[in-house]
Coordinates of C-alpha atoms in Angstrom, one line a residue:
M1 CA 0.2 0.0 -0.3
S2 CA 1.4 3.1 -1.2
R3 CA 2.2 6.2 1.3
I4 CA -0.2 8.2 0.6
M5 CA -3.4 5.6 1.0
R6 CA -1.7 4.7 4.4
R7 CA -2.2 8.7 4.9
I8 CA -5.9 8.8 3.6
M9 CA -7.2 5.4 5.2
A10 CA -5.8 6.4 8.6
A11 CA -7.2 9.9 8.0
A12 CA -11.0 8.9 7.5
T13 CA -10.1 6.1 10.6
L14 CA -9.4 9.0 13.2
A15 CA -12.3 11.2 11.8
A16 CA -14.8 7.8 12.0
A17 CA -13.7 7.9 15.0
L18 CA -13.8 11.2 16.6
G19 CA -17.2 11.7 15.0
L20 CA -16.0 14.8 13.4
A21 CA -18.2 16.9 11.7
A22 CA -18.5 17.0 7.2
G23 CA -18.2 20.9 7.8
A24 CA -15.6 20.8 9.9
Q25 CA -13.3 18.3 7.7
A26 CA -14.1 20.3 4.6
Q27 CA -12.2 23.2 6.2
Q28 CA -9.5 21.2 6.2
R29 CA -6.7 20.6 3.0
P30 CA -7.1 18.4 -0.1
D31 CA -4.1 15.8 1.4
P32 CA -3.7 16.3 5.5
A33 CA -1.2 14.9 7.5
S34 CA -1.6 11.4 8.2
V35 CA -3.5 11.0 11.5
T36 CA -4.1 7.9 13.3
A37 CA -6.3 6.7 16.7
A38 CA -3.7 6.4 18.2
G39 CA -4.4 9.1 20.9
D40 CA -2.6 13.0 21.3
G41 CA -0.2 14.1 24.1
P42 CA 1.4 14.6 26.5
Y43 CA 0.1 18.3 27.6
V44 CA 2.1 18.6 30.5
T45 CA 1.5 21.2 33.5
R46 CA 3.3 22.1 36.5
T47 CA 1.3 20.5 40.0
A48 CA 2.3 21.8 43.6
P49 CA 4.5 21.7 45.1
R50 CA 6.9 20.0 42.7
G51 CA 6.5 18.1 39.6
W52 CA 4.6 17.9 36.7
L53 CA 1.2 16.3 35.4
A54 CA 1.3 14.8 32.0
R55 CA -2.3 14.0 30.3
T56 CA -2.9 12.2 26.5
V57 CA -5.7 10.7 24.8
S58 CA -5.7 7.4 24.6
P59 CA -6.1 5.3 21.7
E60 CA -9.5 4.4 23.5
L61 CA -10.2 8.2 22.7
T62 CA -10.3 8.4 27.0
P63 CA -8.1 10.9 29.4
V64 CA -4.7 10.0 30.6
E65 CA -3.3 10.8 33.3
Q66 CA 0.7 10.3 34.4
R67 CA 2.4 12.3 37.7
I68 CA 6.2 12.9 36.6
A69 CA 9.0 14.4 39.0
P70 CA 10.4 17.8 38.5
R71 CA 13.2 16.5 35.9
G72 CA 11.6 13.5 34.4
E73 CA 10.7 12.8 30.8
V74 CA 7.9 12.6 29.0
M75 CA 6.9 9.6 25.6
V76 CA 5.9 11.3 22.1
A77 CA 4.4 8.4 20.4
A78 CA 5.5 7.3 17.4
V79 CA 3.7 8.5 13.7
G80 CA 3.7 6.2 10.8
D81 CA 7.6 5.4 10.1
I82 CA 8.9 8.0 12.5
P83 CA 9.4 6.3 16.1
A84 CA 8.4 7.4 19.2
F85 CA 10.9 9.5 21.5
T86 CA 11.6 10.7 25.3
V87 CA 11.8 14.1 26.1
P88 CA 13.5 15.1 29.2
L89 CA 11.5 18.0 31.1
R90 CA 13.4 21.2 31.9
P91 CA 13.0 23.6 35.0
R92 CA 10.5 26.6 34.2
V93 CA 12.4 29.0 31.8
Q94 CA 13.4 32.2 33.6
G95 CA 12.6 35.5 31.8
Q96 CA 12.5 35.3 27.9
A97 CA 14.8 33.9 25.8
P98 CA 17.9 36.8 24.1
D99 CA 16.5 38.3 21.1
T100 CA 19.7 39.6 20.0
L101 CA 23.0 37.5 19.1
P102 CA 26.3 37.2 17.8
L103 CA 26.8 34.9 15.4
D104 CA 30.1 34.6 12.5
P105 CA 29.4 35.0 9.2
G106 CA 30.9 31.6 8.1
A107 CA 28.2 29.7 10.5
R108 CA 26.6 26.9 9.5
L109 CA 22.9 27.9 9.3
M110 CA 19.3 26.5 8.6
V111 CA 16.4 28.6 8.3
L112 CA 13.0 27.0 8.3
A113 CA 9.0 28.3 8.6
D114 CA 6.2 27.7 8.4
T115 CA 6.0 23.9 9.9
H116 CA 1.7 23.4 10.6
G117 CA 1.5 20.5 12.1
E118 CA 3.4 18.4 9.2
Y119 CA 5.1 16.2 11.2
E120 CA 6.2 13.9 9.1
I121 CA 6.8 15.9 5.9
V122 CA 9.2 18.5 8.6
V123 CA 10.7 15.2 9.9
E124 CA 12.1 14.1 6.5
F125 CA 13.7 17.3 5.3
L126 CA 15.6 17.9 8.8
R127 CA 16.6 14.0 8.6
R128 CA 17.4 14.6 4.9
Q129 CA 19.5 18.0 5.5
G130 CA 21.6 16.5 8.5
V131 CA 20.1 18.5 10.9
I132 CA 18.8 15.0 12.7
D133 CA 19.7 11.7 12.8
A134 CA 17.4 8.8 12.1
N135 CA 16.5 8.5 16.0
L136 CA 15.2 12.0 16.2
R137 CA 18.6 13.5 17.6
W138 CA 20.7 16.7 17.0
A139 CA 23.1 16.2 13.9
F140 CA 24.0 19.4 12.9
G141 CA 26.8 19.8 15.4
D142 CA 27.9 23.6 16.2
G143 CA 25.3 25.0 13.5
Q144 CA 22.1 26.4 14.0
M145 CA 18.8 26.6 13.3
A146 CA 16.1 28.8 13.2
V147 CA 12.2 28.1 12.8
T148 CA 10.6 31.2 11.8
G149 CA 7.4 30.2 13.3
D150 CA 3.8 28.9 12.7
I151 CA 4.0 25.6 14.1
F152 CA 0.6 25.7 15.0
D153 CA -2.7 24.9 12.5
R154 CA -3.5 23.4 9.8
G155 CA -1.7 20.1 9.8
A156 CA -2.2 17.0 12.3
H157 CA 0.2 16.8 14.3
Q158 CA 1.9 20.2 15.9
L159 CA 2.0 18.6 19.7
E160 CA 4.6 16.2 18.4
I161 CA 6.7 19.1 16.4
L162 CA 6.6 21.1 19.9
W163 CA 7.8 18.9 21.9
L164 CA 10.8 17.7 18.8
F165 CA 11.9 21.9 19.0
Y166 CA 11.7 21.4 23.0
K167 CA 14.0 18.1 22.8
L168 CA 16.6 19.6 19.5
E169 CA 16.8 23.3 21.2
A170 CA 18.2 21.6 24.5
E171 CA 20.7 18.6 22.2
A172 CA 21.3 21.7 20.1
Q173 CA 23.1 23.8 22.5
A174 CA 24.8 20.7 24.3
A175 CA 26.9 20.2 20.5
G176 CA 27.9 23.5 20.5
G177 CA 25.0 24.6 18.4
A178 CA 21.7 26.8 18.7
L179 CA 17.8 26.4 18.0
H180 CA 15.6 28.8 17.9
V181 CA 11.9 29.3 17.4
L182 CA 10.5 32.2 17.1
L183 CA 6.9 32.7 16.9
G184 CA 4.6 33.7 14.7
N185 CA 1.0 34.6 13.7
H186 CA -0.5 31.5 14.0
D187 CA 1.0 30.8 17.6
T188 CA 0.3 33.6 18.4
M189 CA -3.3 33.1 17.6
N190 CA -3.4 30.2 19.6
L191 CA -2.2 31.3 22.6
R192 CA -4.6 34.0 22.5
G193 CA -7.8 32.2 22.3
D194 CA -8.1 32.3 18.3
L195 CA -8.2 28.7 17.0
R196 CA -9.5 29.4 13.5
Y197 CA -7.2 27.0 11.8
L198 CA -6.7 24.5 14.6
H199 CA -7.1 21.1 12.6
P200 CA -10.3 19.5 13.9
R201 CA -8.9 16.3 16.0
Y202 CA -7.3 19.1 18.4
P203 CA -10.4 20.7 19.8
Q204 CA -11.5 16.8 20.4
T205 CA -8.5 16.6 22.7
A206 CA -10.0 19.3 24.5
G207 CA -13.0 17.9 25.1
I208 CA -12.2 14.7 25.8
L209 CA -8.8 16.1 28.3
G210 CA -11.6 18.1 30.6
A211 CA -10.2 22.0 28.4
T212 CA -12.8 24.2 28.1
S213 CA -11.0 25.8 24.9
Y214 CA -7.8 23.9 23.1
T215 CA -5.9 27.1 24.8
D216 CA -6.2 25.7 27.8
L217 CA -3.5 23.3 27.5
F218 CA -0.8 26.0 26.6
T219 CA -1.5 27.9 29.9
P220 CA 1.9 30.1 31.4
E221 CA 1.6 27.1 33.5
S222 CA 2.0 24.6 30.9
V223 CA 5.7 23.3 30.0
L224 CA 5.2 24.2 26.0
G225 CA 3.4 26.9 27.0
D226 CA 5.5 28.4 29.2
W227 CA 8.5 27.7 26.8
L228 CA 6.6 29.6 24.0
R229 CA 6.1 32.5 25.8
S230 CA 9.7 33.0 26.0
R231 CA 10.3 32.9 22.4
P232 CA 10.9 35.8 20.6
A233 CA 9.3 36.7 17.1
V234 CA 11.7 38.8 16.3
L235 CA 15.4 37.6 16.3
K236 CA 18.5 39.6 15.6
L237 CA 21.3 36.8 14.5
G238 CA 24.7 38.3 13.8
D239 CA 23.8 40.7 10.9
L240 CA 20.5 38.5 10.2
L241 CA 17.7 40.0 11.0
L242 CA 14.9 37.0 11.0
L243 CA 10.9 37.2 11.6
H244 CA 7.7 35.8 10.8
G245 CA 6.2 38.4 8.0
G246 CA 8.2 41.6 8.0
I247 CA 9.2 45.0 9.1
S248 CA 6.5 47.7 7.8
P249 CA 7.2 50.9 6.9
Q250 CA 4.4 51.7 9.9
V251 CA 6.6 49.8 12.5
L252 CA 9.8 52.2 10.9
D253 CA 8.2 54.9 11.2
E254 CA 7.3 54.2 15.2
K255 CA 11.3 53.3 15.3
L256 CA 10.6 50.1 17.5
T257 CA 13.5 48.0 18.2
V258 CA 13.9 44.3 18.1
A259 CA 13.5 44.8 22.2
D260 CA 10.1 46.8 21.6
L261 CA 8.4 44.1 18.8
N262 CA 9.1 41.6 21.5
A263 CA 7.8 43.1 24.1
G264 CA 4.9 44.2 22.5
V265 CA 4.1 40.3 21.4
L266 CA 4.1 39.5 25.1
R267 CA 1.9 42.0 26.5
A268 CA -0.7 41.3 23.6
L269 CA -0.1 37.1 24.7
E270 CA -1.7 38.4 27.6
T271 CA -4.6 39.7 26.1
P272 CA -7.3 37.3 24.1
V273 CA -8.1 38.3 21.0
A274 CA -11.8 38.8 21.5
R275 CA -10.2 41.6 23.7
K276 CA -8.2 43.2 21.4
D277 CA -9.4 46.5 21.8
E278 CA -7.8 46.6 25.0
L279 CA -4.2 46.4 23.8
D280 CA -2.3 49.1 23.9
P281 CA -1.1 51.2 20.6
V282 CA 2.6 49.5 19.9
A283 CA 0.9 46.6 21.0
A284 CA -1.8 47.0 18.9
L285 CA 0.7 47.7 15.8
V286 CA 2.8 44.9 16.7
T287 CA 0.4 42.2 16.0
G288 CA -1.9 44.2 13.8
S289 CA -1.4 43.6 9.7
F290 CA 1.4 45.8 9.9
G291 CA 3.4 44.3 12.8
P292 CA 6.2 41.1 12.5
L293 CA 3.5 38.6 12.2
W294 CA 1.6 39.6 9.6
F295 CA 3.0 41.6 7.4
R296 CA 2.9 41.1 3.6
G297 CA 4.3 43.5 1.3
Y298 CA 7.3 42.3 0.3
F299 CA 5.5 40.4 -1.8
P300 CA 4.2 42.4 -5.3
D301 CA 0.9 40.3 -5.8
Q302 CA -0.2 40.2 -2.4
A303 CA -0.4 44.2 -2.3
R304 CA -3.4 46.0 -1.9
P305 CA -4.8 49.8 -1.8
D306 CA -4.4 49.1 2.1
R307 CA -1.1 47.2 2.1
P308 CA 1.1 48.2 -1.0
Y309 CA 4.3 47.0 -2.1
M310 CA 7.2 48.1 -0.2
P311 CA 9.3 49.9 -1.8
R312 CA 13.3 49.3 -2.1
A313 CA 14.3 52.4 -0.5
D314 CA 11.9 51.2 3.1
V315 CA 13.7 47.7 2.8
E316 CA 17.0 49.4 2.5
R317 CA 15.8 51.7 5.4
S318 CA 15.0 48.4 7.7
L319 CA 18.5 47.3 6.9
E320 CA 19.6 50.3 8.4
F321 CA 17.6 51.1 11.2
Y322 CA 18.5 47.3 12.4
G323 CA 21.9 47.1 11.2
V324 CA 21.6 43.6 9.4
R325 CA 22.5 42.7 6.0
R326 CA 19.9 40.3 5.2
I327 CA 16.3 39.6 6.5
L328 CA 14.7 36.5 6.4
V329 CA 10.7 35.8 6.6
G330 CA 8.1 33.2 6.1
H331 CA 4.2 33.8 6.0
T332 CA 3.8 34.4 2.6
T333 CA 4.1 31.3 0.6
V334 CA 6.1 31.1 -2.3
D335 CA 7.2 28.4 -5.1
S336 CA 11.1 28.3 -3.4
V337 CA 13.4 29.7 -0.8
S338 CA 13.8 33.3 -3.5
P339 CA 15.9 36.0 -2.6
L340 CA 14.1 39.4 -3.1
Y341 CA 15.5 43.0 -3.5
G342 CA 18.2 41.3 -4.9
G343 CA 19.2 39.4 -1.9
W344 CA 17.8 41.9 1.1
V345 CA 15.2 39.8 1.9
I346 CA 14.9 36.0 1.5
A347 CA 11.4 34.7 1.4
V348 CA 11.6 31.0 2.7
Q349 CA 8.0 29.9 3.5
V350 CA 7.6 26.8 0.9
Y351 CA 4.7 24.9 2.2
P352 CA 4.6 21.1 3.8
E353 CA 2.7 19.3 1.7
W354 CA 2.6 16.1 0.0
D355 CA 3.1 16.5 -4.4
E356 CA 1.3 13.3 -4.9
R357 CA 2.5 13.4 -8.9
A358 CA 6.2 13.3 -8.0
G359 CA 5.5 10.9 -4.9
R360 CA 7.5 12.6 -2.3
P361 CA 7.2 15.4 0.2
R362 CA 7.9 19.1 -0.7
L363 CA 9.7 21.4 1.7
E364 CA 12.7 23.9 1.8
G365 CA 14.4 25.9 3.8
A366 CA 17.6 28.2 3.6
L367 CA 20.9 27.5 4.5
R368 CA 23.5 29.8 4.9
E369 CA 27.4 27.6 4.7
G370 CA 30.4 28.6 4.4
G371 CA 29.2 32.2 3.7
R372 CA 27.0 31.2 0.7
W373 CA 22.9 31.1 0.7
F374 CA 21.2 27.9 -0.7
G375 CA 17.4 26.7 -1.1
A376 CA 17.8 23.3 0.8
N377 CA 14.8 20.5 0.0
A378 CA 13.4 17.4 1.5
Q379 CA 14.8 15.5 -1.3
G380 CA 18.8 16.6 0.4
E381 CA 19.4 18.7 -2.7
R382 CA 20.5 22.2 -2.0
R383 CA 21.1 25.1 -4.7
M384 CA 22.8 27.9 -4.9
L385 CA 20.8 31.7 -4.5
V386 CA 22.1 34.4 -6.4
M387 CA 22.1 37.3 -4.7
D388 CA 23.1 41.4 -5.9
D389 CA 26.0 41.4 -3.3

């Protein structure tokens, strides 16, 4: 049986098991990630006075609870051909992760965008590009990887990606490398209660675990909710600016620094989307259509009267204001990783999906190695990017 047929049959199995409404299924892409009836989880929250409580949905679709010691670990179940893996739990994050870090221009850097729950495709990409090994362990040595947001929504295995990145962050650090996970618009939407784009299995999970909303599984008291709230939305890494959407002229006019942008996003995370009118002016700008999570002004085909194409002079102004050479963004889909404005901006968001005609996964990232930039794909291939400079 082909991989695609297994995916279709598995998706149908869980849909029947969970009793998903036809209307909810119609909102999904025609080729959703595979889903099995193997349950979901773990969702891990702190318990008083010490330790953790892990909650999962069993294969029988019932809630299961497990007490875990403060420095214990959780198991993330296998998905398809991807093996199960264990995740050592770490103490609660103390403060915000740095949003300005040095990086040698010659260091290896992989930039990936918008994984959107497509776990199997993401793992294939990371394996083929040598970022992880067959057992999902960090294999990139002292190299670094950045993920420019949007782990949540659309696909059926966002939780597995979150745990994988959480695990790899510690492994990368131990190897002398680094993994930088940034927040995108869909990640902040989920943390703020906007669940319009969730795969339908996740509201079902929330119901089985007794949560009013899926957002309630990612509170600051949870391992992943705490970790995500420590992530920046914008990262200045050496001579690069990494973020999900882009830097708009409106942000430049307000002279908002990297720290200002991240502080605005953090304040917004404390206010549900339903109460967005309560946001202060900076937080409202930062989380709006001209903020770093949503801006699409680098792409002519996205231009509208209220959101014009960004002039080259404003891109140059961005580089000068933030003191960087290039800006790397996700959010807006492109056919392949593409230099824009002569290479001042690199568009990274090639949506992860299965190419049924070719019978292979489709996903790309941007790789800087030896001072040169490449588009890297899920087949392990690399193509040099042509820049003006």
